[in-house]
């Protein structure tokens, strides 16, 4: 089922890029961060049909393209615990001009903001193959962000303590 789910997600992204070419619309870069990104990058195997990506101040006309994805959420960086320069660590998805997935470590760090039971389950799987030193650096970069919600930062710091204990990071 998961493989079929991945195929469906990739098909939706292809449709988006194809529609952009057909209509002569510049397809903006998207940085996937949630479950769909994890499935596409091969980090996790589970079912999801919605796309979560970082809002990088898209022009209004990009909305026509995003509607093709059907279910999507654009995550505001002000309330999303992602370290600066995530773009440099993101992985370009083969066969696409504008689709990237955040690094495994960036996704783990992003899940520490909420740290729900589902996030914990994902993190447990994502930790296989994760670079703990990189995780430490990314956590520190998020804590030092000046453009980050104080409420989310407070929860993030609290959750980081639990995460560090559990995974010896």
PDB file of C-alpha atoms in Angstrom:
ATOM      1  CA  UNK A   1       0.000   0.000   0.000  1.00  0.00           C
ATOM      2  CA  UNK A   2       2.783   2.431   0.907  1.00  0.00           C
ATOM      3  CA  UNK A   3       4.438   1.983  -2.483  1.00  0.00           C
ATOM      4  CA  UNK A   4       1.101   2.751  -4.143  1.00  0.00           C
ATOM      5  CA  UNK A   5       0.742   5.786  -1.860  1.00  0.00           C
ATOM      6  CA  UNK A   6       4.181   7.012  -2.944  1.00  0.00           C
ATOM      7  CA  UNK A   7       3.186   6.588  -6.597  1.00  0.00           C
ATOM      8  CA  UNK A   8       0.019   8.632  -6.020  1.00  0.00           C
ATOM      9  CA  UNK A   9       1.979  11.421  -4.324  1.00  0.00           C
ATOM     10  CA  UNK A  10       4.567  11.508  -7.112  1.00  0.00           C
ATOM     11  CA  UNK A  11       1.811  11.548  -9.738  1.00  0.00           C
ATOM     12  CA  UNK A  12       0.198  14.595  -8.116  1.00  0.00           C
ATOM     13  CA  UNK A  13       3.541  16.409  -8.093  1.00  0.00           C
ATOM     14  CA  UNK A  14       4.122  15.475 -11.756  1.00  0.00           C
ATOM     15  CA  UNK A  15       0.656  16.780 -12.617  1.00  0.00           C
ATOM     16  CA  UNK A  16       1.522  20.063 -10.921  1.00  0.00           C
ATOM     17  CA  UNK A  17       4.769  20.486 -12.870  1.00  0.00           C
ATOM     18  CA  UNK A  18       3.127  19.377 -16.147  1.00  0.00           C
ATOM     19  CA  UNK A  19       0.270  21.861 -15.683  1.00  0.00           C
ATOM     20  CA  UNK A  20       2.799  24.634 -15.030  1.00  0.00           C
ATOM     21  CA  UNK A  21       4.618  23.831 -18.274  1.00  0.00           C
ATOM     22  CA  UNK A  22       1.357  23.597 -20.212  1.00  0.00           C
ATOM     23  CA  UNK A  23       0.125  26.967 -18.943  1.00  0.00           C
ATOM     24  CA  UNK A  24       3.519  28.663 -19.073  1.00  0.00           C
ATOM     25  CA  UNK A  25       3.507  29.267 -15.333  1.00  0.00           C
ATOM     26  CA  UNK A  26       6.795  29.188 -13.493  1.00  0.00           C
ATOM     27  CA  UNK A  27       6.590  26.285 -11.064  1.00  0.00           C
ATOM     28  CA  UNK A  28       8.058  27.480  -7.776  1.00  0.00           C
ATOM     29  CA  UNK A  29      10.354  25.349  -5.681  1.00  0.00           C
ATOM     30  CA  UNK A  30       8.595  23.518  -2.878  1.00  0.00           C
ATOM     31  CA  UNK A  31      10.253  22.073   0.206  1.00  0.00           C
ATOM     32  CA  UNK A  32       8.264  19.124   1.508  1.00  0.00           C
ATOM     33  CA  UNK A  33       8.465  18.617   5.242  1.00  0.00           C
ATOM     34  CA  UNK A  34       5.691  16.272   6.437  1.00  0.00           C
ATOM     35  CA  UNK A  35       4.614  12.698   5.898  1.00  0.00           C
ATOM     36  CA  UNK A  36       4.393  12.999   2.110  1.00  0.00           C
ATOM     37  CA  UNK A  37       7.969  14.266   2.008  1.00  0.00           C
ATOM     38  CA  UNK A  38       9.130  11.395   4.206  1.00  0.00           C
ATOM     39  CA  UNK A  39       7.406   8.868   1.959  1.00  0.00           C
ATOM     40  CA  UNK A  40       8.755  10.390  -1.249  1.00  0.00           C
ATOM     41  CA  UNK A  41      12.321  10.564   0.109  1.00  0.00           C
ATOM     42  CA  UNK A  42      12.086   6.996   1.389  1.00  0.00           C
ATOM     43  CA  UNK A  43      12.502   7.978   5.049  1.00  0.00           C
ATOM     44  CA  UNK A  44       9.199   6.377   6.110  1.00  0.00           C
ATOM     45  CA  UNK A  45       6.610   3.979   4.796  1.00  0.00           C
ATOM     46  CA  UNK A  46       3.084   4.921   5.752  1.00  0.00           C
ATOM     47  CA  UNK A  47      -0.057   6.262   4.146  1.00  0.00           C
ATOM     48  CA  UNK A  48      -0.847   9.937   3.673  1.00  0.00           C
ATOM     49  CA  UNK A  49      -2.402  11.997   0.922  1.00  0.00           C
ATOM     50  CA  UNK A  50      -1.649  15.527   2.060  1.00  0.00           C
ATOM     51  CA  UNK A  51       1.391  17.638   1.358  1.00  0.00           C
ATOM     52  CA  UNK A  52       3.070  19.842   3.958  1.00  0.00           C
ATOM     53  CA  UNK A  53       5.578  22.323   2.639  1.00  0.00           C
ATOM     54  CA  UNK A  54       7.296  25.441   3.838  1.00  0.00           C
ATOM     55  CA  UNK A  55       5.735  28.753   2.842  1.00  0.00           C
ATOM     56  CA  UNK A  56       8.513  30.712   1.196  1.00  0.00           C
ATOM     57  CA  UNK A  57       6.312  33.662   0.217  1.00  0.00           C
ATOM     58  CA  UNK A  58       4.846  32.206  -2.942  1.00  0.00           C
ATOM     59  CA  UNK A  59       3.228  34.501  -5.501  1.00  0.00           C
ATOM     60  CA  UNK A  60      -0.560  34.307  -5.695  1.00  0.00           C
ATOM     61  CA  UNK A  61      -0.465  32.614  -9.106  1.00  0.00           C
ATOM     62  CA  UNK A  62       1.270  29.610  -7.524  1.00  0.00           C
ATOM     63  CA  UNK A  63      -2.067  28.827  -5.891  1.00  0.00           C
ATOM     64  CA  UNK A  64      -3.340  27.495  -9.230  1.00  0.00           C
ATOM     65  CA  UNK A  65      -0.562  24.933  -9.156  1.00  0.00           C
ATOM     66  CA  UNK A  66      -0.927  23.997  -5.507  1.00  0.00           C
ATOM     67  CA  UNK A  67      -4.643  23.285  -6.002  1.00  0.00           C
ATOM     68  CA  UNK A  68      -3.591  20.338  -8.162  1.00  0.00           C
ATOM     69  CA  UNK A  69      -2.068  18.744  -5.066  1.00  0.00           C
ATOM     70  CA  UNK A  70      -5.602  18.692  -3.614  1.00  0.00           C
ATOM     71  CA  UNK A  71      -4.757  18.618   0.106  1.00  0.00           C
ATOM     72  CA  UNK A  72      -1.833  20.741   1.218  1.00  0.00           C
ATOM     73  CA  UNK A  73      -0.658  22.920   4.082  1.00  0.00           C
ATOM     74  CA  UNK A  74       1.884  25.694   3.747  1.00  0.00           C
ATOM     75  CA  UNK A  75       3.791  25.952   6.996  1.00  0.00           C
ATOM     76  CA  UNK A  76       4.783  29.409   8.184  1.00  0.00           C
ATOM     77  CA  UNK A  77       8.434  29.515   9.263  1.00  0.00           C
ATOM     78  CA  UNK A  78       7.504  31.731  12.228  1.00  0.00           C
ATOM     79  CA  UNK A  79       5.803  28.758  13.880  1.00  0.00           C
ATOM     80  CA  UNK A  80       7.771  25.895  12.295  1.00  0.00           C
ATOM     81  CA  UNK A  81      10.962  24.749  14.016  1.00  0.00           C
ATOM     82  CA  UNK A  82      13.303  24.534  11.059  1.00  0.00           C
ATOM     83  CA  UNK A  83      16.934  25.623  11.167  1.00  0.00           C
ATOM     84  CA  UNK A  84      18.145  28.388   8.843  1.00  0.00           C
ATOM     85  CA  UNK A  85      19.473  27.366   5.441  1.00  0.00           C
ATOM     86  CA  UNK A  86      17.299  24.248   5.289  1.00  0.00           C
ATOM     87  CA  UNK A  87      17.334  24.748   1.509  1.00  0.00           C
ATOM     88  CA  UNK A  88      21.014  23.803   1.380  1.00  0.00           C
ATOM     89  CA  UNK A  89      20.357  20.533   3.205  1.00  0.00           C
ATOM     90  CA  UNK A  90      17.205  19.627   1.264  1.00  0.00           C
ATOM     91  CA  UNK A  91      17.277  16.739  -1.176  1.00  0.00           C
ATOM     92  CA  UNK A  92      16.076  17.298  -4.739  1.00  0.00           C
ATOM     93  CA  UNK A  93      13.629  14.632  -5.845  1.00  0.00           C
ATOM     94  CA  UNK A  94      14.813  12.900  -8.977  1.00  0.00           C
ATOM     95  CA  UNK A  95      12.709  13.591 -12.050  1.00  0.00           C
ATOM     96  CA  UNK A  96      11.364  16.923 -10.775  1.00  0.00           C
ATOM     97  CA  UNK A  97      12.453  20.470 -11.484  1.00  0.00           C
ATOM     98  CA  UNK A  98      11.123  22.068  -8.337  1.00  0.00           C
ATOM     99  CA  UNK A  99      10.459  19.456  -5.641  1.00  0.00           C
ATOM    100  CA  UNK A 100      12.737  19.013  -2.640  1.00  0.00           C
ATOM    101  CA  UNK A 101      12.388  17.176   0.656  1.00  0.00           C
ATOM    102  CA  UNK A 102      13.998  18.470   3.805  1.00  0.00           C
ATOM    103  CA  UNK A 103      16.850  16.421   5.206  1.00  0.00           C
ATOM    104  CA  UNK A 104      16.042  13.615   7.605  1.00  0.00           C
ATOM    105  CA  UNK A 105      17.527  15.663  10.448  1.00  0.00           C
ATOM    106  CA  UNK A 106      15.552  18.808   9.552  1.00  0.00           C
ATOM    107  CA  UNK A 107      12.338  16.789   9.580  1.00  0.00           C
ATOM    108  CA  UNK A 108      13.171  15.266  12.973  1.00  0.00           C
ATOM    109  CA  UNK A 109      13.849  18.728  14.395  1.00  0.00           C
ATOM    110  CA  UNK A 110      10.617  20.088  12.900  1.00  0.00           C
ATOM    111  CA  UNK A 111       8.639  17.364  14.703  1.00  0.00           C
ATOM    112  CA  UNK A 112      10.020  18.484  18.078  1.00  0.00           C
ATOM    113  CA  UNK A 113       7.780  21.550  18.051  1.00  0.00           C
ATOM    114  CA  UNK A 114       4.648  19.511  18.569  1.00  0.00           C
ATOM    115  CA  UNK A 115       6.161  16.136  19.585  1.00  0.00           C
ATOM    116  CA  UNK A 116       2.797  14.367  19.491  1.00  0.00           C
ATOM    117  CA  UNK A 117       2.507  10.589  19.720  1.00  0.00           C
ATOM    118  CA  UNK A 118       2.485  10.383  15.894  1.00  0.00           C
ATOM    119  CA  UNK A 119       5.580  12.634  15.750  1.00  0.00           C
ATOM    120  CA  UNK A 120       7.320  10.376  18.273  1.00  0.00           C
ATOM    121  CA  UNK A 121       6.518   7.313  16.173  1.00  0.00           C
ATOM    122  CA  UNK A 122       7.903   9.029  13.057  1.00  0.00           C
ATOM    123  CA  UNK A 123      11.013  10.213  14.901  1.00  0.00           C
ATOM    124  CA  UNK A 124      11.711   6.702  16.162  1.00  0.00           C
ATOM    125  CA  UNK A 125      11.801   5.482  12.543  1.00  0.00           C
ATOM    126  CA  UNK A 126      13.624   8.560  11.248  1.00  0.00           C
ATOM    127  CA  UNK A 127      16.414   8.201  13.822  1.00  0.00           C
ATOM    128  CA  UNK A 128      17.676   5.164  11.900  1.00  0.00           C
ATOM    129  CA  UNK A 129      20.285   6.724   9.695  1.00  0.00           C
ATOM    130  CA  UNK A 130      20.124  10.165  11.340  1.00  0.00           C
ATOM    131  CA  UNK A 131      23.316  12.067  12.129  1.00  0.00           C
ATOM    132  CA  UNK A 132      23.180  12.923  15.843  1.00  0.00           C
ATOM    133  CA  UNK A 133      25.847  15.612  15.566  1.00  0.00           C
ATOM    134  CA  UNK A 134      23.896  17.319  12.801  1.00  0.00           C
ATOM    135  CA  UNK A 135      20.749  17.044  14.934  1.00  0.00           C
ATOM    136  CA  UNK A 136      22.498  18.813  17.832  1.00  0.00           C
ATOM    137  CA  UNK A 137      23.606  21.646  15.544  1.00  0.00           C
ATOM    138  CA  UNK A 138      20.162  22.047  13.967  1.00  0.00           C
ATOM    139  CA  UNK A 139      18.462  22.090  17.378  1.00  0.00           C
ATOM    140  CA  UNK A 140      20.854  24.805  18.535  1.00  0.00           C
ATOM    141  CA  UNK A 141      20.213  26.826  15.362  1.00  0.00           C
ATOM    142  CA  UNK A 142      16.434  26.630  15.914  1.00  0.00           C
ATOM    143  CA  UNK A 143      16.803  27.687  19.568  1.00  0.00           C
ATOM    144  CA  UNK A 144      18.878  30.693  18.449  1.00  0.00           C
ATOM    145  CA  UNK A 145      16.401  31.843  15.790  1.00  0.00           C
ATOM    146  CA  UNK A 146      15.183  35.411  16.327  1.00  0.00           C
ATOM    147  CA  UNK A 147      12.263  35.045  13.890  1.00  0.00           C
ATOM    148  CA  UNK A 148      10.533  32.242  15.784  1.00  0.00           C
ATOM    149  CA  UNK A 149       7.352  32.270  17.861  1.00  0.00           C
ATOM    150  CA  UNK A 150       8.239  32.482  21.587  1.00  0.00           C
ATOM    151  CA  UNK A 151       5.373  30.134  22.443  1.00  0.00           C
ATOM    152  CA  UNK A 152       6.506  27.487  19.955  1.00  0.00           C
ATOM    153  CA  UNK A 153      10.136  27.992  20.988  1.00  0.00           C
ATOM    154  CA  UNK A 154       9.232  27.368  24.642  1.00  0.00           C
ATOM    155  CA  UNK A 155       7.474  24.081  23.745  1.00  0.00           C
ATOM    156  CA  UNK A 156      10.316  23.161  21.396  1.00  0.00           C
ATOM    157  CA  UNK A 157      12.947  23.581  24.133  1.00  0.00           C
ATOM    158  CA  UNK A 158      10.848  21.540  26.542  1.00  0.00           C
ATOM    159  CA  UNK A 159      10.407  18.761  23.974  1.00  0.00           C
ATOM    160  CA  UNK A 160      14.098  18.811  23.045  1.00  0.00           C
ATOM    161  CA  UNK A 161      14.967  17.845  26.632  1.00  0.00           C
ATOM    162  CA  UNK A 162      12.743  14.760  26.422  1.00  0.00           C
ATOM    163  CA  UNK A 163      14.114  13.918  22.971  1.00  0.00           C
ATOM    164  CA  UNK A 164      17.739  14.271  24.098  1.00  0.00           C
ATOM    165  CA  UNK A 165      17.123  11.931  27.026  1.00  0.00           C
ATOM    166  CA  UNK A 166      15.347   9.338  24.935  1.00  0.00           C
ATOM    167  CA  UNK A 167      17.877   9.283  22.085  1.00  0.00           C
ATOM    168  CA  UNK A 168      21.063  10.284  23.898  1.00  0.00           C
ATOM    169  CA  UNK A 169      21.561  13.275  21.610  1.00  0.00           C
TER     170      UNK A 169
END
